[in-house]
Amino acid sequence: MEGLKKAFARAKSENRTPLVAYVTAGYPKIAQSVDILLAMEAGGADIIELGLPFTDPIADGPTIQLANTQALENGTGTKACLKMVRDARARGLRAPVVFMGYYNPLLAYGEERMFQDAKSAGVNGFIMVDLPPEEAVRFRQHCTTEKRMKLLCGIADSFIYVVSRMGVTGATGVLSSGLPDLLERVHKYSKGIPAAVGFGVSTREHFLEVSKVAEGVVIGSQIITTLKNAPSGEGAKAVEEYCYSITQRRNPATSVINGQTNGHSNEQSNGTSISTAANVNGDGSGWVSRSDAGEPPKDISTADPTKQPASESDPTNGKVHVDAVVDGTDGPGIVDQLEALNTDDPEPELMPSRFGEFGGQYVPESLMDCLAELEKGFNDARNDPKFWEEFRSYYPYMSRPSSLHLARRLTDHVRKNCKEGMGANLYLKREDLNHTGSHKINNAIGQILVARRLGKTEIIAETGAGQHGVATATACAYFGMKCTVYMGAEDVRRQVLNVFRMKLLGASVVAVTAGSRTLRDAVNEALRKWVEKLDTTHYIIGSAIGPHPFPTMVRTFQSVIGQETKEQMNTLTGRLPDAVVACVGGGSNAVGMFHPFSDDLSVKMLGVEAAGAGLDTDKHSATLSGGKPGVLHGVRTYVLQSDEGQITDTHSVSAGLDYPGVGPELSGWKDSSRAKFVAATDNEAFIGFRLMSELEGIIPALESSHGIFGAVELAKTMKQDENIVICLSGRGDKDVQSVAEELPRIGPEIGWDLRF
């Protein structure tokens, strides 16, 4: 950290403001990164931020997000980033270098190992975008926003990164209206530690204007844009010239314009004391290789579907109508999010809830005000009897309580295929009979009631299989609220019927084409959009995932499933069930069924994940069975990830289970062994789908079909006087097209032929 302090002190002694220059490691090519670092210093940069690319950067704007994606496609990993700094030091780089990125790759690499290797390579510090100060210092007290400012300033040991932006046009050099007041608060608690203001700065005029109130200026997006627009092979030269246009000073010792660094190595070293010894493991081995497997999704159209035949919104002809497409190239990022937040009246903040080591709030500061407001509103609501009275008043609309009955023929089938005396009774908790066809309506109604108490008028949501999107659109129509649903483009293709249902209900559907084009990418986009209109908008997350209080909120509203099951089984059998079973993706129906039984140790809890093509392949979504602890979408939980902490692509025939994370409460139950988790393959899910359809006359959702198969296998190991309840979380009309498309492949493997 001394290098950072000296850089600010040197600039101060020269009566100038230091430039902090950002670039994404490995962009546009790994081989160009060292030259770019040297070019930044040559153009007058005092400090360099090297962005560590991450697959799911919820805080980044479109420019840097695209650079992240390209860098990962190039194979940029943590070892490669360390090697870049090591090589740049060997070629004479003197400017302090700060690694800037997300917590999960650091966690996967190992914190202590990262600190040691980074120091050896010549890295001077870290900025972790989604590691809150409470986590960094294990702070465990309630704090107001003013105390939070004091905490943030108190733990900074080199400089304080202040995020703001220029005026709306970005061309006049006018300061953000809230920036002077914000800097005044920072300086109040910083005890002389310099503050560097970043984002939105792109010209010399901007730089000089910000310099009037801050001790440093950060520029990132414009450097990425400069690299993008530079002729092939001239990126470093363009960056040096751009930095010089900002600082009006050069460092000829590292200039790439005069050719002094091109083609040289240690002979250009300035004698720095930082070790640059080669590392045999620093050759980039283990880099993450990203490629889009399989065929691309079918065409997505934003044309008005009312002016075209309904048949044109059909997967067989390759076109699905949505309201908009998000490809990561437009829209505001963290800067625009923080702009409003820094001037809002703060709400008290509460510490996050945990389930063992899992849970928390691993999010950028831009989301903290949103979460604090939501947590307070939710806590007030759940402690108010009138809130629950209102919630229950909508039971007739929701079709609650949902029915529970014995699946007689399915039970008989089990007993015919297991040892004598074995074969537990299988009961069905019929969440598929709820209004909108799944359990999702429970959470949608509950969260909208909270949103209304908070004065919100607009709702955004994400969806995978479309059931949560349909439930949210339904509730919004019922309560007269504007609704926008984000959905991965691949899921749009798979769930055409639900896309059209959402639009019929008045919702806008936005297809997300970034990343794997599935649920995780929809969550990323929804999180980014949430804080743009915090004063009017609430984000209804559909599963028991995300930062606190979302997992607790979703579990609270979905617990009606388990509570009713308890009462209904006591009425039918006079006792609790011996086991409850649910499918597991993010975990909303599972946590809703399991939580009311979590203290009833006589009741087994079995979650069934999506094994896809098999757990021995990389084409599955079984997070608890095949993942490891990490941080994704603001929560510490089990995650499917590479050795370097990049989130891996998932696969399931079921769109609703196609997610690389899981609710933190389920993770806690896994580690405590309170619940057991297994995984069913695509083929096994189809077996469950067929059994329920042919034996009980119920076409289940493909998500629920995983749980059905798992319950059947469990029943074979239990006695005939024991009872199992399956959470039949959704109906399968949405999946009929998917089943028809997959049956030619899967059918022959399981002996199911529906050809005429």
Short mmCIF file of N, CA, C and O in Angstrom, two decimals, residues 536-628:
data_model
loop_
_atom_site.label_atom_id
_atom_site.label_comp_id
_atom_site.label_asym_id
_atom_site.label_seq_id
_atom_site.Cartn_x
_atom_site.Cartn_y
_atom_site.Cartn_z
N THR A 536 -39.47 4.28 -7.34
CA THR A 536 -40.75 3.79 -7.85
C THR A 536 -40.78 2.29 -8.08
O THR A 536 -41.85 1.72 -8.30
N THR A 537 -39.60 1.61 -8.06
CA THR A 537 -39.52 0.24 -8.55
C THR A 537 -39.12 -0.75 -7.46
O THR A 537 -38.25 -0.47 -6.64
N HIS A 538 -39.74 -1.94 -7.51
CA HIS A 538 -39.35 -3.06 -6.64
C HIS A 538 -38.98 -4.24 -7.52
O HIS A 538 -39.64 -4.51 -8.54
N TYR A 539 -37.94 -4.95 -7.14
CA TYR A 539 -37.50 -6.16 -7.85
C TYR A 539 -38.04 -7.38 -7.11
O TYR A 539 -37.66 -7.64 -5.98
N ILE A 540 -38.94 -8.11 -7.76
CA ILE A 540 -39.46 -9.35 -7.18
C ILE A 540 -38.59 -10.51 -7.67
O ILE A 540 -38.77 -10.98 -8.80
N ILE A 541 -37.66 -10.92 -6.86
CA ILE A 541 -36.82 -12.05 -7.23
C ILE A 541 -37.65 -13.32 -7.05
O ILE A 541 -38.44 -13.43 -6.12
N GLY A 542 -37.51 -14.26 -7.96
CA GLY A 542 -38.43 -15.40 -7.99
C GLY A 542 -38.02 -16.59 -7.18
O GLY A 542 -38.85 -17.43 -6.83
N SER A 543 -36.73 -16.72 -6.87
CA SER A 543 -36.28 -17.88 -6.12
C SER A 543 -35.62 -17.44 -4.84
O SER A 543 -35.44 -16.25 -4.59
N ALA A 544 -35.22 -18.40 -4.03
CA ALA A 544 -34.68 -18.10 -2.71
C ALA A 544 -33.20 -17.78 -2.79
O ALA A 544 -32.37 -18.31 -2.04
N ILE A 545 -32.84 -16.92 -3.73
CA ILE A 545 -31.45 -16.57 -4.01
C ILE A 545 -31.25 -15.08 -3.80
O ILE A 545 -32.17 -14.37 -3.43
N GLY A 546 -30.04 -14.60 -4.07
CA GLY A 546 -29.76 -13.18 -3.98
C GLY A 546 -29.36 -12.75 -2.58
O GLY A 546 -29.35 -13.54 -1.63
N PRO A 547 -29.02 -11.47 -2.44
CA PRO A 547 -28.60 -10.95 -1.14
C PRO A 547 -29.76 -10.86 -0.16
O PRO A 547 -30.92 -10.74 -0.56
N HIS A 548 -29.46 -10.93 1.13
CA HIS A 548 -30.47 -10.72 2.16
C HIS A 548 -31.10 -9.34 1.95
O HIS A 548 -30.39 -8.39 1.63
N PRO A 549 -32.43 -9.22 2.06
CA PRO A 549 -33.37 -10.17 2.67
C PRO A 549 -34.10 -11.08 1.69
O PRO A 549 -35.06 -11.75 2.07
N PHE A 550 -33.69 -11.13 0.41
CA PHE A 550 -34.46 -11.89 -0.57
C PHE A 550 -34.68 -13.36 -0.21
O PHE A 550 -35.81 -13.86 -0.29
N PRO A 551 -33.63 -14.11 0.17
CA PRO A 551 -33.88 -15.53 0.50
C PRO A 551 -34.90 -15.71 1.63
O PRO A 551 -35.73 -16.62 1.59
N THR A 552 -34.83 -14.83 2.63
CA THR A 552 -35.77 -14.92 3.75
C THR A 552 -37.17 -14.51 3.32
O THR A 552 -38.17 -15.12 3.74
N MET A 553 -37.28 -13.51 2.49
CA MET A 553 -38.59 -13.09 1.99
C MET A 553 -39.27 -14.21 1.20
O MET A 553 -40.43 -14.54 1.44
N VAL A 554 -38.53 -14.77 0.25
CA VAL A 554 -39.12 -15.81 -0.59
C VAL A 554 -39.51 -17.01 0.25
O VAL A 554 -40.60 -17.58 0.09
N ARG A 555 -38.64 -17.41 1.16
CA ARG A 555 -38.97 -18.54 2.04
C ARG A 555 -40.21 -18.25 2.88
O ARG A 555 -41.08 -19.11 3.07
N THR A 556 -40.31 -17.03 3.38
CA THR A 556 -41.45 -16.67 4.23
C THR A 556 -42.77 -16.83 3.48
O THR A 556 -43.73 -17.41 3.99
N PHE A 557 -42.81 -16.33 2.25
CA PHE A 557 -44.06 -16.41 1.48
C PHE A 557 -44.32 -17.80 0.93
O PHE A 557 -45.47 -18.20 0.76
N GLN A 558 -43.26 -18.56 0.65
CA GLN A 558 -43.45 -19.92 0.13
C GLN A 558 -43.68 -20.95 1.23
O GLN A 558 -44.12 -22.07 0.94
N SER A 559 -43.44 -20.59 2.47
CA SER A 559 -43.63 -21.54 3.57
C SER A 559 -45.08 -21.95 3.75
O SER A 559 -45.38 -22.91 4.47
N VAL A 560 -45.98 -21.25 3.09
CA VAL A 560 -47.38 -21.66 3.12
C VAL A 560 -47.52 -23.09 2.59
O VAL A 560 -48.42 -23.83 3.00
N ILE A 561 -46.61 -23.51 1.71
CA ILE A 561 -46.66 -24.87 1.16
C ILE A 561 -46.47 -25.89 2.27
O ILE A 561 -47.27 -26.82 2.44
N GLY A 562 -45.40 -25.75 3.02
CA GLY A 562 -45.12 -26.70 4.10
C GLY A 562 -46.10 -26.60 5.25
O GLY A 562 -46.46 -27.62 5.86
N GLN A 563 -46.54 -25.38 5.55
CA GLN A 563 -47.50 -25.21 6.64
C GLN A 563 -48.81 -25.92 6.33
O GLN A 563 -49.37 -26.62 7.18
N GLU A 564 -49.31 -25.75 5.11
CA GLU A 564 -50.53 -26.44 4.72
C GLU A 564 -50.33 -27.95 4.69
O GLU A 564 -51.22 -28.72 5.08
N THR A 565 -49.15 -28.38 4.22
CA THR A 565 -48.87 -29.81 4.16
C THR A 565 -48.94 -30.44 5.55
O THR A 565 -49.50 -31.53 5.73
N LYS A 566 -48.39 -29.76 6.54
CA LYS A 566 -48.46 -30.24 7.92
C LYS A 566 -49.91 -30.44 8.36
O LYS A 566 -50.28 -31.50 8.88
N GLU A 567 -50.70 -29.41 8.15
CA GLU A 567 -52.10 -29.47 8.59
C GLU A 567 -52.87 -30.55 7.83
O GLU A 567 -53.64 -31.32 8.41
N GLN A 568 -52.66 -30.62 6.51
CA GLN A 568 -53.41 -31.56 5.69
C GLN A 568 -53.02 -33.01 5.97
O GLN A 568 -53.87 -33.91 6.00
N MET A 569 -51.73 -33.27 6.21
CA MET A 569 -51.30 -34.64 6.51
C MET A 569 -51.80 -35.07 7.89
O MET A 569 -52.15 -36.24 8.10
N ASN A 570 -51.86 -34.14 8.83
CA ASN A 570 -52.42 -34.47 10.14
C ASN A 570 -53.89 -34.82 10.02
O ASN A 570 -54.38 -35.74 10.69
N THR A 571 -54.60 -34.09 9.15
CA THR A 571 -56.01 -34.39 8.94
C THR A 571 -56.20 -35.74 8.25
O THR A 571 -57.08 -36.54 8.63
N LEU A 572 -55.39 -36.03 7.24
CA LEU A 572 -55.54 -37.26 6.46
C LEU A 572 -55.00 -38.49 7.16
O LEU A 572 -55.58 -39.59 7.06
N THR A 573 -53.87 -38.34 7.85
CA THR A 573 -53.18 -39.52 8.42
C THR A 573 -53.01 -39.47 9.92
O THR A 573 -52.60 -40.46 10.53
N GLY A 574 -53.27 -38.31 10.51
CA GLY A 574 -53.12 -38.19 11.95
C GLY A 574 -51.69 -37.96 12.40
O GLY A 574 -51.40 -37.97 13.60
N ARG A 575 -50.77 -37.73 11.47
CA ARG A 575 -49.38 -37.50 11.85
C ARG A 575 -48.63 -36.75 10.74
O ARG A 575 -49.19 -36.53 9.65
N LEU A 576 -47.40 -36.41 11.04
CA LEU A 576 -46.56 -35.76 10.05
C LEU A 576 -46.11 -36.77 9.00
O LEU A 576 -46.05 -37.97 9.28
N PRO A 577 -45.77 -36.31 7.81
CA PRO A 577 -45.22 -37.24 6.82
C PRO A 577 -43.84 -37.73 7.27
O PRO A 577 -43.20 -37.11 8.12
N ASP A 578 -43.40 -38.82 6.70
CA ASP A 578 -42.07 -39.34 7.02
C ASP A 578 -40.99 -38.70 6.15
O ASP A 578 -39.81 -38.72 6.51
N ALA A 579 -41.40 -38.15 5.02
CA ALA A 579 -40.46 -37.46 4.14
C ALA A 579 -41.20 -36.47 3.26
O ALA A 579 -42.37 -36.68 2.92
N VAL A 580 -40.52 -35.39 2.92
CA VAL A 580 -41.04 -34.43 1.95
C VAL A 580 -39.99 -34.28 0.86
O VAL A 580 -38.78 -34.29 1.13
N VAL A 581 -40.45 -34.15 -0.39
CA VAL A 581 -39.54 -34.13 -1.55
C VAL A 581 -39.89 -32.95 -2.44
O VAL A 581 -41.07 -32.65 -2.67
N ALA A 582 -38.88 -32.29 -2.95
CA ALA A 582 -39.10 -31.17 -3.87
C ALA A 582 -37.93 -31.08 -4.84
O ALA A 582 -36.80 -31.46 -4.51
N CYS A 583 -38.20 -30.58 -6.04
CA CYS A 583 -37.12 -30.30 -6.98
C CYS A 583 -36.36 -29.07 -6.50
O CYS A 583 -36.88 -28.25 -5.74
N VAL A 584 -35.10 -28.94 -6.94
CA VAL A 584 -34.26 -27.83 -6.49
C VAL A 584 -33.54 -27.21 -7.68
O VAL A 584 -32.77 -27.87 -8.38
N GLY A 585 -33.82 -25.93 -7.93
CA GLY A 585 -33.05 -25.12 -8.84
C GLY A 585 -32.44 -24.02 -7.98
O GLY A 585 -31.44 -24.20 -7.31
N GLY A 586 -33.09 -22.85 -7.98
CA GLY A 586 -32.74 -21.83 -6.99
C GLY A 586 -33.24 -22.22 -5.62
O GLY A 586 -32.65 -21.89 -4.60
N GLY A 587 -34.40 -22.93 -5.60
CA GLY A 587 -34.86 -23.51 -4.34
C GLY A 587 -36.10 -22.94 -3.73
O GLY A 587 -36.38 -23.21 -2.56
N SER A 588 -36.93 -22.20 -4.46
CA SER A 588 -38.08 -21.55 -3.83
C SER A 588 -39.13 -22.54 -3.36
O SER A 588 -39.65 -22.42 -2.24
N ASN A 589 -39.49 -23.53 -4.18
CA ASN A 589 -40.51 -24.48 -3.72
C ASN A 589 -39.95 -25.42 -2.68
O ASN A 589 -40.65 -25.84 -1.75
N ALA A 590 -38.65 -25.75 -2.79
CA ALA A 590 -38.03 -26.64 -1.82
C ALA A 590 -37.96 -26.00 -0.44
O ALA A 590 -38.32 -26.60 0.57
N VAL A 591 -37.50 -24.74 -0.37
CA VAL A 591 -37.39 -24.07 0.93
C VAL A 591 -38.77 -23.83 1.51
O VAL A 591 -38.97 -23.87 2.73
N GLY A 592 -39.76 -23.60 0.63
CA GLY A 592 -41.13 -23.41 1.11
C GLY A 592 -41.72 -24.67 1.70
O GLY A 592 -42.45 -24.63 2.69
N MET A 593 -41.42 -25.82 1.10
CA MET A 593 -41.89 -27.09 1.63
C MET A 593 -41.09 -27.50 2.86
O MET A 593 -41.64 -27.98 3.86
N PHE A 594 -39.77 -27.32 2.83
CA PHE A 594 -38.89 -27.84 3.88
C PHE A 594 -38.92 -27.04 5.17
O PHE A 594 -38.87 -27.60 6.27
N HIS A 595 -38.96 -25.70 5.07
CA HIS A 595 -38.74 -24.88 6.26
C HIS A 595 -39.70 -25.19 7.41
O HIS A 595 -39.26 -25.30 8.56
N PRO A 596 -41.00 -25.35 7.17
CA PRO A 596 -41.88 -25.67 8.30
C PRO A 596 -41.57 -27.01 8.96
O PRO A 596 -42.00 -27.25 10.09
N PHE A 597 -40.82 -27.88 8.27
CA PHE A 597 -40.46 -29.19 8.83
C PHE A 597 -39.02 -29.22 9.35
O PHE A 597 -38.56 -30.26 9.83
N SER A 598 -38.31 -28.10 9.26
CA SER A 598 -36.87 -28.11 9.55
C SER A 598 -36.57 -28.50 11.00
O SER A 598 -35.51 -29.07 11.28
N ASP A 599 -37.49 -28.23 11.92
CA ASP A 599 -37.28 -28.61 13.32
C ASP A 599 -37.92 -29.95 13.67
O ASP A 599 -37.78 -30.42 14.80
N ASP A 600 -38.61 -30.55 12.71
CA ASP A 600 -39.23 -31.87 12.92
C ASP A 600 -38.27 -32.93 12.40
O ASP A 600 -38.35 -33.35 11.24
N LEU A 601 -37.36 -33.37 13.26
CA LEU A 601 -36.26 -34.21 12.81
C LEU A 601 -36.70 -35.59 12.34
O LEU A 601 -35.93 -36.30 11.69
N SER A 602 -37.94 -35.97 12.64
CA SER A 602 -38.44 -37.27 12.16
C SER A 602 -38.79 -37.23 10.68
O SER A 602 -38.96 -38.28 10.05
N VAL A 603 -38.87 -36.03 10.11
CA VAL A 603 -39.26 -35.86 8.71
C VAL A 603 -38.02 -35.70 7.85
O VAL A 603 -37.25 -34.75 8.02
N LYS A 604 -37.82 -36.63 6.92
CA LYS A 604 -36.71 -36.52 5.99
C LYS A 604 -37.02 -35.42 4.97
O LYS A 604 -38.16 -35.26 4.55
N MET A 605 -35.99 -34.69 4.57
CA MET A 605 -36.16 -33.66 3.55
C MET A 605 -35.22 -33.99 2.39
O MET A 605 -34.00 -34.05 2.57
N LEU A 606 -35.80 -34.26 1.21
CA LEU A 606 -35.01 -34.66 0.04
C LEU A 606 -35.22 -33.66 -1.08
O LEU A 606 -36.33 -33.46 -1.56
N GLY A 607 -34.12 -33.04 -1.53
CA GLY A 607 -34.16 -32.15 -2.68
C GLY A 607 -33.56 -32.83 -3.89
O GLY A 607 -32.53 -33.53 -3.77
N VAL A 608 -34.18 -32.64 -5.04
CA VAL A 608 -33.72 -33.31 -6.26
C VAL A 608 -33.31 -32.25 -7.28
O VAL A 608 -34.14 -31.46 -7.75
N GLU A 609 -32.03 -32.25 -7.61
CA GLU A 609 -31.48 -31.28 -8.55
C GLU A 609 -31.48 -31.83 -9.97
O GLU A 609 -31.84 -32.98 -10.21
N ALA A 610 -31.03 -30.99 -10.90
CA ALA A 610 -31.00 -31.38 -12.32
C ALA A 610 -29.61 -31.86 -12.69
O ALA A 610 -28.66 -31.07 -12.77
N ALA A 611 -29.47 -33.17 -12.92
CA ALA A 611 -28.19 -33.75 -13.31
C ALA A 611 -27.93 -33.64 -14.80
O ALA A 611 -26.85 -34.02 -15.27
N GLY A 612 -28.91 -33.14 -15.57
CA GLY A 612 -28.70 -32.92 -16.99
C GLY A 612 -28.25 -34.17 -17.72
O GLY A 612 -28.89 -35.22 -17.69
N ALA A 613 -27.08 -34.07 -18.36
CA ALA A 613 -26.50 -35.21 -19.08
C ALA A 613 -25.71 -36.13 -18.16
O ALA A 613 -25.19 -37.15 -18.60
N GLY A 614 -25.63 -35.77 -16.87
CA GLY A 614 -24.90 -36.59 -15.90
C GLY A 614 -23.93 -35.77 -15.09
O GLY A 614 -23.32 -34.81 -15.60
N LEU A 615 -23.77 -36.12 -13.81
CA LEU A 615 -22.87 -35.38 -12.94
C LEU A 615 -21.40 -35.55 -13.35
O LEU A 615 -20.55 -34.77 -12.92
N ASP A 616 -21.12 -36.58 -14.14
CA ASP A 616 -19.76 -36.79 -14.61
C ASP A 616 -19.45 -35.98 -15.86
O ASP A 616 -18.36 -36.10 -16.44
N THR A 617 -20.39 -35.15 -16.28
CA THR A 617 -20.18 -34.25 -17.42
C THR A 617 -20.23 -32.81 -16.91
O THR A 617 -20.51 -32.55 -15.73
N ASP A 618 -19.98 -31.86 -17.83
CA ASP A 618 -20.12 -30.45 -17.46
C ASP A 618 -21.47 -29.90 -17.88
O ASP A 618 -21.70 -28.69 -17.83
N LYS A 619 -22.39 -30.79 -18.25
CA LYS A 619 -23.73 -30.38 -18.68
C LYS A 619 -24.76 -30.77 -17.64
O LYS A 619 -25.51 -31.73 -17.80
N HIS A 620 -24.75 -30.06 -16.53
CA HIS A 620 -25.75 -30.28 -15.48
C HIS A 620 -25.95 -28.99 -14.70
O HIS A 620 -25.23 -28.01 -14.89
N SER A 621 -26.94 -29.00 -13.81
CA SER A 621 -27.24 -27.83 -12.98
C SER A 621 -27.35 -28.23 -11.51
O SER A 621 -28.08 -27.59 -10.75
N ALA A 622 -26.64 -29.28 -11.13
CA ALA A 622 -26.73 -29.81 -9.76
C ALA A 622 -25.74 -29.09 -8.86
O ALA A 622 -24.64 -29.58 -8.57
N THR A 623 -26.14 -27.92 -8.38
CA THR A 623 -25.24 -27.06 -7.62
C THR A 623 -24.81 -27.68 -6.29
O THR A 623 -23.64 -27.64 -5.93
N LEU A 624 -25.76 -28.24 -5.55
CA LEU A 624 -25.43 -28.81 -4.24
C LEU A 624 -24.69 -30.13 -4.37
O LEU A 624 -23.90 -30.50 -3.51
N SER A 625 -24.94 -30.85 -5.45
CA SER A 625 -24.28 -32.13 -5.66
C SER A 625 -22.90 -31.98 -6.29
O SER A 625 -22.00 -32.77 -6.01
N GLY A 626 -22.73 -30.95 -7.13
CA GLY A 626 -21.47 -30.82 -7.85
C GLY A 626 -20.76 -29.50 -7.69
O GLY A 626 -19.71 -29.29 -8.31
N GLY A 627 -21.29 -28.60 -6.86
CA GLY A 627 -20.67 -27.29 -6.70
C GLY A 627 -19.84 -27.18 -5.44
O GLY A 627 -19.62 -28.16 -4.72
N LYS A 628 -19.39 -25.96 -5.16
CA LYS A 628 -18.64 -25.68 -3.94
C LYS A 628 -18.98 -24.27 -3.48
O LYS A 628 -19.48 -23.45 -4.27
#
